[in-house]
Amino acid sequence: MKKVRIHDKNFQCLLEAARIDAQISRMAGEINRDLAGDNPVFLCVLNGAFMFASDLMKQITLNESEIAFVRIASYAGTTSTGRVDELIGLTAEVAGRTVVIVEDIVDTGRSLRHLQEMLRKAAPKQVKTAALFWKPDALEEAVVVDYKGISLENRFVVGRGLDYDGLGRHLPDLYVLEE
Ligand code: IMP
Ligand code: MG
């Protein structure tokens, strides 16, 4: 069993990189099929989604697609603050376009709801959401995720773009906090 220590906490491997990669390929296939002929803007939600967005975009075959970035923060340490801070807002022109929100993980759903509301003001044609991980038991908002990767138990995870206070994002596997 692979283990890592980050700051003051111990984590153990939950999902190997190859299993995550397979799900990203499946999601890319679904998006390519559903949005064939469209010119979507993929909106990568920094910081956590940088690795997922990179892996996903390499498998997108929609030649008119673009990628844009927003940056929000809602976590301090291993818990959600209940607040969503917008650190870099929307700069891309999305009016009349399909937007695909690219998120690392949907936990309470607050970040996603915040983004969906922010986007609605920019009058897109439609908003779709792709989330690599989601924790159904932590969900507090009625948000729709169109493309779901892997469902997780309500436990804190790091790796694959996700951090514990800034560290662990580079890990290709997903690790879970040891009880
Ligand atoms: P939500 O707003 O509660 O849905 O949280 C979404 C954001 O919190 C994600 O985009 C992550 O950046 C962060 N987050 C949620 N759960 C975890 C976790 O288990 N590990 C690391 N970051 C997390
Ligand atoms: Mg984060």
CSV table of N, CA and C and ligand atoms in Angstrom, one decimal, residues 45-49 72-77 103-105 156 161-166 169, ligand 2:
chain,number,residue,atom,x,y,z
A,45,VAL,N,-11.3,25.2,-13.5
A,45,VAL,CA,-11.4,25.9,-12.2
A,45,VAL,C,-10.1,25.6,-11.4
A,46,LEU,N,-9.3,26.7,-11.4
A,46,LEU,CA,-8.0,26.6,-10.7
A,46,LEU,C,-8.2,26.7,-9.2
A,47,ASN,N,-7.3,26.2,-8.4
A,47,ASN,CA,-6.1,25.5,-8.8
A,47,ASN,C,-6.3,24.0,-9.1
A,48,GLY,N,-7.3,23.4,-8.4
A,48,GLY,CA,-7.4,22.0,-8.3
A,48,GLY,C,-7.5,21.3,-9.7
A,49,ALA,N,-8.2,21.9,-10.6
A,49,ALA,CA,-8.6,21.2,-11.9
A,49,ALA,C,-7.5,21.2,-12.9
A,72,ILE,N,-10.9,30.0,-8.0
A,72,ILE,CA,-11.7,30.2,-6.8
A,72,ILE,C,-11.1,29.4,-5.6
A,73,ALA,N,-11.4,29.7,-4.4
A,73,ALA,CA,-10.9,29.0,-3.3
A,73,ALA,C,-12.0,28.8,-2.2
A,74,SER,N,-12.2,27.6,-1.7
A,74,SER,CA,-13.2,27.4,-0.7
A,74,SER,C,-12.7,26.5,0.5
A,75,TYR,N,-11.5,26.0,0.4
A,75,TYR,CA,-11.0,25.1,1.4
A,75,TYR,C,-9.9,25.7,2.2
A,76,ALA,N,-9.9,25.5,3.5
A,76,ALA,CA,-8.8,25.8,4.4
A,76,ALA,C,-8.4,24.5,5.1
A,77,GLY,N,-7.2,24.0,4.9
A,77,GLY,CA,-6.8,22.8,5.5
A,77,GLY,C,-7.6,21.6,4.9
A,103,GLU,N,-14.1,20.7,-13.3
A,103,GLU,CA,-13.8,20.8,-11.8
A,103,GLU,C,-13.1,19.5,-11.4
A,104,ASP,N,-12.2,19.7,-10.4
A,104,ASP,CA,-11.5,18.5,-9.9
A,104,ASP,C,-12.5,17.7,-9.1
A,105,ILE,N,-13.3,18.3,-8.2
A,105,ILE,CA,-14.1,17.5,-7.3
A,105,ILE,C,-15.3,18.4,-6.8
A,156,PHE,N,-11.4,13.1,3.1
A,156,PHE,CA,-10.5,14.1,2.5
A,156,PHE,C,-9.5,13.4,1.6
A,161,GLY,N,-4.1,16.8,-8.6
A,161,GLY,CA,-4.5,18.2,-8.6
A,161,GLY,C,-5.0,18.7,-7.3
A,162,LEU,N,-5.5,17.8,-6.4
A,162,LEU,CA,-6.1,18.2,-5.1
A,162,LEU,C,-5.0,18.4,-4.1
A,163,ASP,N,-5.2,19.4,-3.2
A,163,ASP,CA,-4.1,19.7,-2.2
A,163,ASP,C,-4.6,19.6,-0.8
A,164,TYR,N,-3.6,19.4,0.1
A,164,TYR,CA,-3.8,19.7,1.5
A,164,TYR,C,-2.9,20.9,1.8
A,165,ASP,N,-3.6,22.0,2.0
A,165,ASP,CA,-2.8,23.3,2.3
A,165,ASP,C,-1.6,23.5,1.3
A,166,GLY,N,-1.9,23.3,0.1
A,166,GLY,CA,-0.9,23.7,-1.0
A,166,GLY,C,-0.1,22.5,-1.4
A,169,ARG,N,-0.6,18.2,-4.8
A,169,ARG,CA,-1.3,18.3,-6.1
A,169,ARG,C,-0.6,17.5,-7.2
B,2,MG,MG,-8.7,23.1,-3.7
